[in-house]
PDB file of C-alpha atoms in Angstrom:
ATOM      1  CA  UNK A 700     -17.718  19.463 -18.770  1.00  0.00           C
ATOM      2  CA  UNK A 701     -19.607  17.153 -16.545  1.00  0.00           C
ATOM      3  CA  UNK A 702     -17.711  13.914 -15.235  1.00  0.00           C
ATOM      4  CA  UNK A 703     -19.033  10.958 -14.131  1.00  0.00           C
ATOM      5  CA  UNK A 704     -17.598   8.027 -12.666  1.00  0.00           C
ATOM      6  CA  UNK A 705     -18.583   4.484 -10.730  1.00  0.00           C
ATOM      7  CA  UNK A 706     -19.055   3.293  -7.362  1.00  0.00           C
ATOM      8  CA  UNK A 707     -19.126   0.064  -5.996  1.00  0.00           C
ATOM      9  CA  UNK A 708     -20.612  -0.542  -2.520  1.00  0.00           C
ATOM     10  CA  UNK A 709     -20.326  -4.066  -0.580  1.00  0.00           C
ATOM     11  CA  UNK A 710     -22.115  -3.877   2.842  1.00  0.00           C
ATOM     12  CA  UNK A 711     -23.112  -5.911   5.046  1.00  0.00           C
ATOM     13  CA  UNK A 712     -27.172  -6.952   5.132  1.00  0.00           C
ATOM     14  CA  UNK A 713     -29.910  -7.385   7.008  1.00  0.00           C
ATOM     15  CA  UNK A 714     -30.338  -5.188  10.896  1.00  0.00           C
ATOM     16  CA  UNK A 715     -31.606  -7.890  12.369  1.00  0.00           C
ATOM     17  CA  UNK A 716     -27.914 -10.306  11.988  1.00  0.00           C
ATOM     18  CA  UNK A 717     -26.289  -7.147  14.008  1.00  0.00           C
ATOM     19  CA  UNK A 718     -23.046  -8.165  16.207  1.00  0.00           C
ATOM     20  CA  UNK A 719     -19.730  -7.690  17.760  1.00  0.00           C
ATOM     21  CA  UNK A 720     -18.203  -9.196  14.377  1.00  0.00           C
ATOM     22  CA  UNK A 721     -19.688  -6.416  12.549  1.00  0.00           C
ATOM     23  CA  UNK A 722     -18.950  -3.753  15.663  1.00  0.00           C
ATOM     24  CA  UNK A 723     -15.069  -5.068  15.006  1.00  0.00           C
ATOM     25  CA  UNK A 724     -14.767  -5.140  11.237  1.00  0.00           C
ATOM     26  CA  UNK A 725     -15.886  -1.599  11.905  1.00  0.00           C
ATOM     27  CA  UNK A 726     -18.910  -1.859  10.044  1.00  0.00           C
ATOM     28  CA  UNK A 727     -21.947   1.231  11.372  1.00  0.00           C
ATOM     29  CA  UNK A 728     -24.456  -0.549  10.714  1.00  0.00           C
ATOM     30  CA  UNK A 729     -26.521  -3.502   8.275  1.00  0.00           C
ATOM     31  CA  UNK A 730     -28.982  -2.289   5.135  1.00  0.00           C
ATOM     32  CA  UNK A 731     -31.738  -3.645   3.412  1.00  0.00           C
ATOM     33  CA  UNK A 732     -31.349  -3.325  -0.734  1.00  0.00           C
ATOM     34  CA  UNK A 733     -34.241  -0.744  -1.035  1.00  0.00           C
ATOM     35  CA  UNK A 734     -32.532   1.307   1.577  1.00  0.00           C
ATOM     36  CA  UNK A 735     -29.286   1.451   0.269  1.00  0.00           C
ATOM     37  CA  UNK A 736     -30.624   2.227  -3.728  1.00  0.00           C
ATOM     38  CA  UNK A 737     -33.228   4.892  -2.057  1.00  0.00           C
ATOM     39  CA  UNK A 738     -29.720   6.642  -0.370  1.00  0.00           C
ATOM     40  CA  UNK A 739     -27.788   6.328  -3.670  1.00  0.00           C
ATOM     41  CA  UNK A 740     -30.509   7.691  -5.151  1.00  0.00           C
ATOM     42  CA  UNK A 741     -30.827  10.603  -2.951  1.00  0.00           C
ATOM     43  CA  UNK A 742     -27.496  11.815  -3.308  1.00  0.00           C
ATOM     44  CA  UNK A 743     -27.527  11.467  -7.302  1.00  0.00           C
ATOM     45  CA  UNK A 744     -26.497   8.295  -8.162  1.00  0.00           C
ATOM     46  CA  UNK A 745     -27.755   6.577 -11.063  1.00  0.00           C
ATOM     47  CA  UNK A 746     -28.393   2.664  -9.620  1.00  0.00           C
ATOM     48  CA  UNK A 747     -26.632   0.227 -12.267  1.00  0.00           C
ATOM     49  CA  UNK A 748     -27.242  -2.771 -10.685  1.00  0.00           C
ATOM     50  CA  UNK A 749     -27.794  -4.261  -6.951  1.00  0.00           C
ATOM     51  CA  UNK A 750     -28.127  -7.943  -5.760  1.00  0.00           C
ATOM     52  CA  UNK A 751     -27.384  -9.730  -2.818  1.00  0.00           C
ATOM     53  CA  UNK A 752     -24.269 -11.793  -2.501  1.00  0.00           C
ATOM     54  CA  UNK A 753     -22.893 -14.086  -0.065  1.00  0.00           C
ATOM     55  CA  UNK A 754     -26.181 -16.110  -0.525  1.00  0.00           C
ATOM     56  CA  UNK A 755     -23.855 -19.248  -0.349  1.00  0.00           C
ATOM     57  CA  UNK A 756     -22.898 -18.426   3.564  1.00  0.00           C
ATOM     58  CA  UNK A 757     -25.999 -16.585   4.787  1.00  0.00           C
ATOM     59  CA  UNK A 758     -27.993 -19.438   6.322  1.00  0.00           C
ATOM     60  CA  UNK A 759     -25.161 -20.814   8.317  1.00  0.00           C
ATOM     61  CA  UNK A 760     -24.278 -17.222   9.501  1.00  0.00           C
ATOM     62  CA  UNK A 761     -27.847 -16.726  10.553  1.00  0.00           C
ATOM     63  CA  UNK A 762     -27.861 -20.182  12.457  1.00  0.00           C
ATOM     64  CA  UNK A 763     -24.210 -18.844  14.095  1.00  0.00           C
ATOM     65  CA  UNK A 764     -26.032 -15.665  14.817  1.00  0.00           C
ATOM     66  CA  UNK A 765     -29.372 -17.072  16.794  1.00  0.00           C
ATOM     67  CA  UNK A 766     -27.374 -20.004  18.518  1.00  0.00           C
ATOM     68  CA  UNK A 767     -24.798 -16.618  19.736  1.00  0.00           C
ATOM     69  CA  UNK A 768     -25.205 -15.462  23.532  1.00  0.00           C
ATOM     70  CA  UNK A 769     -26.625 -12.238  23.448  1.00  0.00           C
ATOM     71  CA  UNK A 770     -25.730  -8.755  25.556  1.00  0.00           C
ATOM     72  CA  UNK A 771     -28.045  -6.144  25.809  1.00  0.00           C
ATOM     73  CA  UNK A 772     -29.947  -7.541  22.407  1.00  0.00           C
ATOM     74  CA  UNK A 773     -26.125  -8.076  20.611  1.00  0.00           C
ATOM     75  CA  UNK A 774     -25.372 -11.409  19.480  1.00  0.00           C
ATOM     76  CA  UNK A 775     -21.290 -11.504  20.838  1.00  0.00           C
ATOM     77  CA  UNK A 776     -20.102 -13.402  17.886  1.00  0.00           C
ATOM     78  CA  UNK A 777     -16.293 -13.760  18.190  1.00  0.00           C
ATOM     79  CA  UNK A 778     -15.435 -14.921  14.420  1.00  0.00           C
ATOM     80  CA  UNK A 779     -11.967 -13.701  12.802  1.00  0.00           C
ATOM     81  CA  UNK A 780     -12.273 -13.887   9.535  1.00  0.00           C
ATOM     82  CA  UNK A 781      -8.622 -13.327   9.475  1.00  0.00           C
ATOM     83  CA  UNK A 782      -7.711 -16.205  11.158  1.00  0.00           C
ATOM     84  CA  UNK A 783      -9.946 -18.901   9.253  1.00  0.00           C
ATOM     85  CA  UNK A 784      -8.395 -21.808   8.919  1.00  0.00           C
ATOM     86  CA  UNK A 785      -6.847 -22.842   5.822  1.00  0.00           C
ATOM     87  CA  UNK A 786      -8.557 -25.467   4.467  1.00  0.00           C
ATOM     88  CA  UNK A 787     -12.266 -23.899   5.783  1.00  0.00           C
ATOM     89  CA  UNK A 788     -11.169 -20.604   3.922  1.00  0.00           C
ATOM     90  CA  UNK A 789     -10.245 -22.293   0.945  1.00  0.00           C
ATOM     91  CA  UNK A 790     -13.804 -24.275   0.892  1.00  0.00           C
ATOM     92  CA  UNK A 791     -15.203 -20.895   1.297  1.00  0.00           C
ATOM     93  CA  UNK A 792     -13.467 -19.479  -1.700  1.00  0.00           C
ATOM     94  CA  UNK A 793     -14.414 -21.816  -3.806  1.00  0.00           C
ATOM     95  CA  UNK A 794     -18.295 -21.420  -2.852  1.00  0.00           C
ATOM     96  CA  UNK A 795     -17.700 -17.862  -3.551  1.00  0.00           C
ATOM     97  CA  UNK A 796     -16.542 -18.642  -7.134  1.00  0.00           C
ATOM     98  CA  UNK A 797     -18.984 -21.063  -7.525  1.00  0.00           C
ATOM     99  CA  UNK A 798     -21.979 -18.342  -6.484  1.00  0.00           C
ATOM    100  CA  UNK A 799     -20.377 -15.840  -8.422  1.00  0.00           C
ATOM    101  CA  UNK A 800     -20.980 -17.328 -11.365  1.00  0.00           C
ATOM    102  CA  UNK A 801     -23.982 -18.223 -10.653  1.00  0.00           C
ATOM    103  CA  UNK A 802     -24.990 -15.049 -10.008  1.00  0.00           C
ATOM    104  CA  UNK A 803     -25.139 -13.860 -14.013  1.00  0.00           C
ATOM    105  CA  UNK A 804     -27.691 -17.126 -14.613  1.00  0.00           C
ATOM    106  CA  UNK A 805     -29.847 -16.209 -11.369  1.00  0.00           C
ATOM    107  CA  UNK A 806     -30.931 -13.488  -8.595  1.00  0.00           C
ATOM    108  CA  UNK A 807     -30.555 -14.578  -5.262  1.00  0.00           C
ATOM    109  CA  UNK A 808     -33.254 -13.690  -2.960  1.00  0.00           C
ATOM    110  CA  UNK A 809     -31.075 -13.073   0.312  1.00  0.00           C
ATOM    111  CA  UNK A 810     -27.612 -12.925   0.924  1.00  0.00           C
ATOM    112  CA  UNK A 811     -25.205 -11.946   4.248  1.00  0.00           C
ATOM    113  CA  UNK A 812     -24.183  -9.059   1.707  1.00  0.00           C
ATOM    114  CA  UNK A 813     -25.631  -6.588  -0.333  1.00  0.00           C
ATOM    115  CA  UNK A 814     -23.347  -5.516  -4.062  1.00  0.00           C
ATOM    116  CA  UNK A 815     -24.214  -1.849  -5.344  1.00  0.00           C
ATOM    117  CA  UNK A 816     -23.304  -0.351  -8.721  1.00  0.00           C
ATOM    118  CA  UNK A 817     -23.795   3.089  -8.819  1.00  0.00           C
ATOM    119  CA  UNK A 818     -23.172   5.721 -11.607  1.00  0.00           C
ATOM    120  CA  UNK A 819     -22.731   9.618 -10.427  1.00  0.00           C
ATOM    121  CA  UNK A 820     -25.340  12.078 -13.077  1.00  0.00           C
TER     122      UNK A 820
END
């Protein structure tokens, strides 16, 4: 009998927004959505769906990221997402609902994050 069952993949996006933030969330590296489907793919996963996400915070985080000092080509971004304040994490939540639904009307183009679905064949 031949089982098959799902994986879901949330990564982070886009080499080029590389930083201490990701280095300490102990994230390897950033991907591109044809790079991470070509890998599933590779390893025999069936692709069910993949989109961007985060859309809603991207272009702030990309403004963070180029306004960041940088070391040795890093931007040294010092953001704790655990220790967001309150009221800014609650905005944030709701702009997350918000793009989520959203995100069964339209694609987004770009996002901070990249959402696979995979199926193993």
């Amino acid at each position: 009998m031949h089982k098959t069952g799902l994986a879901i993949f949330l990564v982070p996006a886009h080499s080029r927004l590389w930083s201490t933030r990701d280095i300490n969330l102990g994230h390897f590296r950033r991907y591109n959505i044809g790079e991470l489907e070509k890998k599933c793919k590779k390893v025999g996963f069936k692709i069910l769906t993949s989109k961007n996400v985060d859309f809603s915070i991207y272009f702030l985080f990309s403004l963070i990221h180029s306004l960041a000092p940088k070391r040795k080509g890093v931007a040294q971004l010092k953001m704790d997402t655990a220790s967001t304040n309150k009221v800014l994490n609650e905005i944030m939540f709701k702009f997350e609902q918000f793009e989520n639904k959203l995100q069964n009307l339209i694609t987004f183009p770009i996002g901070l994050s990249i959402a696979v679905v995979v199926q193993k064949v």
